[in-house]
mmCIF file of C-alpha atoms in Angstrom:
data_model
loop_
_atom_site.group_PDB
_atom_site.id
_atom_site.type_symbol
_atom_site.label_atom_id
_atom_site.label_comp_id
_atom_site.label_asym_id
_atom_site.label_seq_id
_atom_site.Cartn_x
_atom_site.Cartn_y
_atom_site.Cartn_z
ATOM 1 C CA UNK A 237 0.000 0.000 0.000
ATOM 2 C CA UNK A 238 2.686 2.605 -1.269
ATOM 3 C CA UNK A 239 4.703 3.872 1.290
ATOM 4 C CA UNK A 240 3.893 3.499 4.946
ATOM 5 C CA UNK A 241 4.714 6.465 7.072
ATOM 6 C CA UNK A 242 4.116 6.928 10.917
ATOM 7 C CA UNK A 243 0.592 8.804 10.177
ATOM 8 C CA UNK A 244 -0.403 9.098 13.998
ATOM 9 C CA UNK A 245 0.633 12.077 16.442
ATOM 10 C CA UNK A 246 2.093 11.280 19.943
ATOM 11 C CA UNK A 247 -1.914 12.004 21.545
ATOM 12 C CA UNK A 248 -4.060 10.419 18.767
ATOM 13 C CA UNK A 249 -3.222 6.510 17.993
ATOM 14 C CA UNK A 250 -6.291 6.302 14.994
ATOM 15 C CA UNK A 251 -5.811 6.906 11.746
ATOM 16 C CA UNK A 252 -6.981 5.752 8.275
ATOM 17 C CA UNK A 253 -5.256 3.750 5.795
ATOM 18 C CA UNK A 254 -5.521 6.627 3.129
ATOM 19 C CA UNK A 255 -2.964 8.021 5.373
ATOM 20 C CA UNK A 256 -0.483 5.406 5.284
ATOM 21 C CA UNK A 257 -0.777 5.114 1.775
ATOM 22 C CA UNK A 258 0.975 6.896 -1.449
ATOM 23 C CA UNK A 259 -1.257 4.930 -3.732
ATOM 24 C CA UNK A 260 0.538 6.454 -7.043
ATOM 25 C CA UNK A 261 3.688 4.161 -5.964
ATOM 26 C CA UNK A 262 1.924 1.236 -5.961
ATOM 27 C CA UNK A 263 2.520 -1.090 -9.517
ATOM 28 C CA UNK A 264 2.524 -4.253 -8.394
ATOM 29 C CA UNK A 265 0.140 -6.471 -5.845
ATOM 30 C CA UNK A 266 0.997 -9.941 -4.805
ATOM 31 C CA UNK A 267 -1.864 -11.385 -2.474
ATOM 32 C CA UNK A 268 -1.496 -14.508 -0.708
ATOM 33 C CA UNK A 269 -3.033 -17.206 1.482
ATOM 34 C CA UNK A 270 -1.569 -18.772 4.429
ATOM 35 C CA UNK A 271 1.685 -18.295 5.797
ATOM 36 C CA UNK A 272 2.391 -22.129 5.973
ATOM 37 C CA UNK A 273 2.326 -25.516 3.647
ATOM 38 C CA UNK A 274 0.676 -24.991 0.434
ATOM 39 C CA UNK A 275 0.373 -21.148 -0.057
ATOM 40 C CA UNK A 276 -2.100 -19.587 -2.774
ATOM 41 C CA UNK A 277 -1.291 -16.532 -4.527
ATOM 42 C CA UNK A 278 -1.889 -13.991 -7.374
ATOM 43 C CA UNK A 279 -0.591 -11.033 -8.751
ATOM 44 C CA UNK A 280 -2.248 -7.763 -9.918
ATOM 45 C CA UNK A 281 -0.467 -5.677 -12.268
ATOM 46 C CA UNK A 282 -3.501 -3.837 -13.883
ATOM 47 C CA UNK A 283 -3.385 -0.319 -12.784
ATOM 48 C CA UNK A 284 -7.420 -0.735 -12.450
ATOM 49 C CA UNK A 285 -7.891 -3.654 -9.848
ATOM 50 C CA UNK A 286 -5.100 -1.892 -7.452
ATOM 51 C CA UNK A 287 -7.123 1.575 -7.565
ATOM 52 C CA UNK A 288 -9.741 -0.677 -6.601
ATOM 53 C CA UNK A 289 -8.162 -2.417 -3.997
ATOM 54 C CA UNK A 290 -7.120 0.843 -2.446
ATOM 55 C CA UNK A 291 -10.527 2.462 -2.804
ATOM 56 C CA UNK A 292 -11.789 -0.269 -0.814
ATOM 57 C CA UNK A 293 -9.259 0.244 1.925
ATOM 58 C CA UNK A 294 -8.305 3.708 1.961
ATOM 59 C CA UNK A 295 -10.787 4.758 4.478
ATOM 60 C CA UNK A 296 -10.717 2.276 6.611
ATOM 61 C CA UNK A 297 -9.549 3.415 9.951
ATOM 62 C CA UNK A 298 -6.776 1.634 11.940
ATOM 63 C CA UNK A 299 -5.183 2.475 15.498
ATOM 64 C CA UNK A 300 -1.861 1.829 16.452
ATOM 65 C CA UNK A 301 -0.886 -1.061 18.522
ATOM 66 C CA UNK A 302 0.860 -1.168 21.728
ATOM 67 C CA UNK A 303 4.113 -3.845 21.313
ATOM 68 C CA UNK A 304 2.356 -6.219 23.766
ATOM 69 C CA UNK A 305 -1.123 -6.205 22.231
ATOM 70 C CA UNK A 306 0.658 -6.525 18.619
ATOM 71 C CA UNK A 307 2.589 -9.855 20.081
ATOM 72 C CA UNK A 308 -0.756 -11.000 21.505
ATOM 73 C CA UNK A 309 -3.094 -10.295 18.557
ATOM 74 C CA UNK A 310 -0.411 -11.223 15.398
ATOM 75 C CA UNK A 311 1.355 -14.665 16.540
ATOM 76 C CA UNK A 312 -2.042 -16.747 17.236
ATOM 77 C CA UNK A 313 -3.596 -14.947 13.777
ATOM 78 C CA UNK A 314 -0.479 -16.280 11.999
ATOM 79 C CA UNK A 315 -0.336 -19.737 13.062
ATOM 80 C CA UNK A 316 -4.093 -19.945 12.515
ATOM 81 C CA UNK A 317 -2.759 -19.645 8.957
ATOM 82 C CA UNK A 318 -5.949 -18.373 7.480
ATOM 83 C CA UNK A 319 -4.999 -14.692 6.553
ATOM 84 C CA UNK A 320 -4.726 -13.182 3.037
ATOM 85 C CA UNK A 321 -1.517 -11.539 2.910
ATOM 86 C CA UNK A 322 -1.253 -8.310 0.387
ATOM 87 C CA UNK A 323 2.281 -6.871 -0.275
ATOM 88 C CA UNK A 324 2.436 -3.881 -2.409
ATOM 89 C CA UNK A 325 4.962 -3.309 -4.846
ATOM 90 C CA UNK A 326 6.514 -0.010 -6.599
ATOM 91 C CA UNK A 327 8.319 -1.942 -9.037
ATOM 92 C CA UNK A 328 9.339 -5.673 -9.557
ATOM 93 C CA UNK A 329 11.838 -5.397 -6.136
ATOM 94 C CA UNK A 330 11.081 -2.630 -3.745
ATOM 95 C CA UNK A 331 8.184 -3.702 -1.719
ATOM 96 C CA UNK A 332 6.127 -0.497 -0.037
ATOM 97 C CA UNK A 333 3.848 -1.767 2.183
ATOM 98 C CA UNK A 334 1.387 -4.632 3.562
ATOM 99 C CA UNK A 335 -1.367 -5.772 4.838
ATOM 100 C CA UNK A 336 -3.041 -8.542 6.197
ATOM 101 C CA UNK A 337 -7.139 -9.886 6.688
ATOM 102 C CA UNK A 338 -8.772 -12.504 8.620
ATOM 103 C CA UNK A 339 -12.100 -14.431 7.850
ATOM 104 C CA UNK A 340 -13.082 -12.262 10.691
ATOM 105 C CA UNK A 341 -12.606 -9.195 8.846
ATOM 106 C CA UNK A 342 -9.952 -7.767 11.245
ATOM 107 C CA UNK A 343 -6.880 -5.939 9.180
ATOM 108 C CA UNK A 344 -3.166 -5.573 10.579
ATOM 109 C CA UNK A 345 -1.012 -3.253 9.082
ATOM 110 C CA UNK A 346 2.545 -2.832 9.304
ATOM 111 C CA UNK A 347 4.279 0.389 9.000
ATOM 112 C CA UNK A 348 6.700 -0.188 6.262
ATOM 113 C CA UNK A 349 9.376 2.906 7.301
ATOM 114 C CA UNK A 350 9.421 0.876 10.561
ATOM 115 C CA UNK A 351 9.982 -2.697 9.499
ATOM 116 C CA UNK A 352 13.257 -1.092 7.299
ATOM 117 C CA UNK A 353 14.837 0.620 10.329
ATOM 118 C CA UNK A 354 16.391 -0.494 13.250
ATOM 119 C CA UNK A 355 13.328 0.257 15.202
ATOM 120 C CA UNK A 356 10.269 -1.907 16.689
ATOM 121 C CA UNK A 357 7.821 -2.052 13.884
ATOM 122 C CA UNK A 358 5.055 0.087 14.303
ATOM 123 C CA UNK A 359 1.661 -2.195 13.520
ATOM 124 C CA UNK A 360 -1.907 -1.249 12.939
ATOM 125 C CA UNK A 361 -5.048 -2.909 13.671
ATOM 126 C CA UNK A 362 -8.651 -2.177 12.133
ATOM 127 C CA UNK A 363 -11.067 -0.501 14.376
ATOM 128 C CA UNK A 364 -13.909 -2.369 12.719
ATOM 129 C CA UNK A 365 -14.238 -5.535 11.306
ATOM 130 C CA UNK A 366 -14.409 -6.204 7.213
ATOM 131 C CA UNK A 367 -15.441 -9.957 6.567
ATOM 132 C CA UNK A 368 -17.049 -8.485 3.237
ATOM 133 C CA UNK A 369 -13.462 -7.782 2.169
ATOM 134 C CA UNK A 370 -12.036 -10.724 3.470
ATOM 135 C CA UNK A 371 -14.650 -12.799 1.003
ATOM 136 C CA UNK A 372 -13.763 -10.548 -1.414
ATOM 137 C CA UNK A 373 -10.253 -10.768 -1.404
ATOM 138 C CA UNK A 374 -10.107 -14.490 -0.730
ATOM 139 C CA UNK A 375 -11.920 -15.190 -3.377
ATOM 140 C CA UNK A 376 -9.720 -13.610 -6.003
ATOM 141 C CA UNK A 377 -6.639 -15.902 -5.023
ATOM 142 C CA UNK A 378 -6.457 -19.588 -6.669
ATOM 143 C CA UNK A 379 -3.718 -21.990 -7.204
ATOM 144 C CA UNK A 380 -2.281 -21.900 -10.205
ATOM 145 C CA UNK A 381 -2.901 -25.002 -12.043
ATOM 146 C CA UNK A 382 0.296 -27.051 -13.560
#
């Protein structure tokens, strides 16, 4: 989701994704299921579907996580191994950004400026839940076929 920046001031932990977003970056989408065994994925290169995707994400609003309630929410999500994983791309190499969704419809979001310093990664969690989107999304990704 283009370039993640640190969108919240020290009294206000809520923001939206719009804000952590420089949508004009983003040229390349690879969304995933599952982070173990047999992973299914697909790329979006069409300048359309990832105005789209953003659209559908850019006001979404998100509040900053404390590091103890990011370690308790993220390490059970991730061994449930049901999330759809969407890493944005400004080219083939430099990634800008991600995201992840639940069947649930919670979204995590990971400050990309933070994961490439030397610093604890600033994460994001959806105020609200989005199953709609998590249907949506999953539904999009299929094996590819030999």
């Amino acid at each position: 989701m283009g370039i993640f920046i640190n969108g919240c001031s020290a009294g206000n932990n809520e923001t939206n994704m719009g804000k952590l977003i420089i949508a004009d970056e983003i040229k390349k989408v690879e969304m995933s299921k599952g982070s173990t065994g047999e992973i299914k994925s697909v790329t979006l290169n069409d300048a359309e579907e990832i105005s789209d995707l953003m659209v559908m994400v850019k006001d979404i609003t998100v509040r900053q996580l404390s590091k103890a309630e990011d370690k308790e929410f993220i390490i059970p999500r991730i061994e449930a191994n049901d999330m759809v994983n969407i890493i944005l791309f400004s080219d083939e190499r430099a990634w800008v950004g991600n995201f992840m969704i639940w069947p649930d419809g919670y979204i995590y979001v990971a400050d990309i400026d933070s994961m490439l310093s030397d610093k604890r990664t600033i994460s994001y969690l959806s105020t609200s839940e989005y199953p709609g989107l998590y249907e949506l999304l999953d539904s999009q990704i299929v094996i590819p076929e030999d």
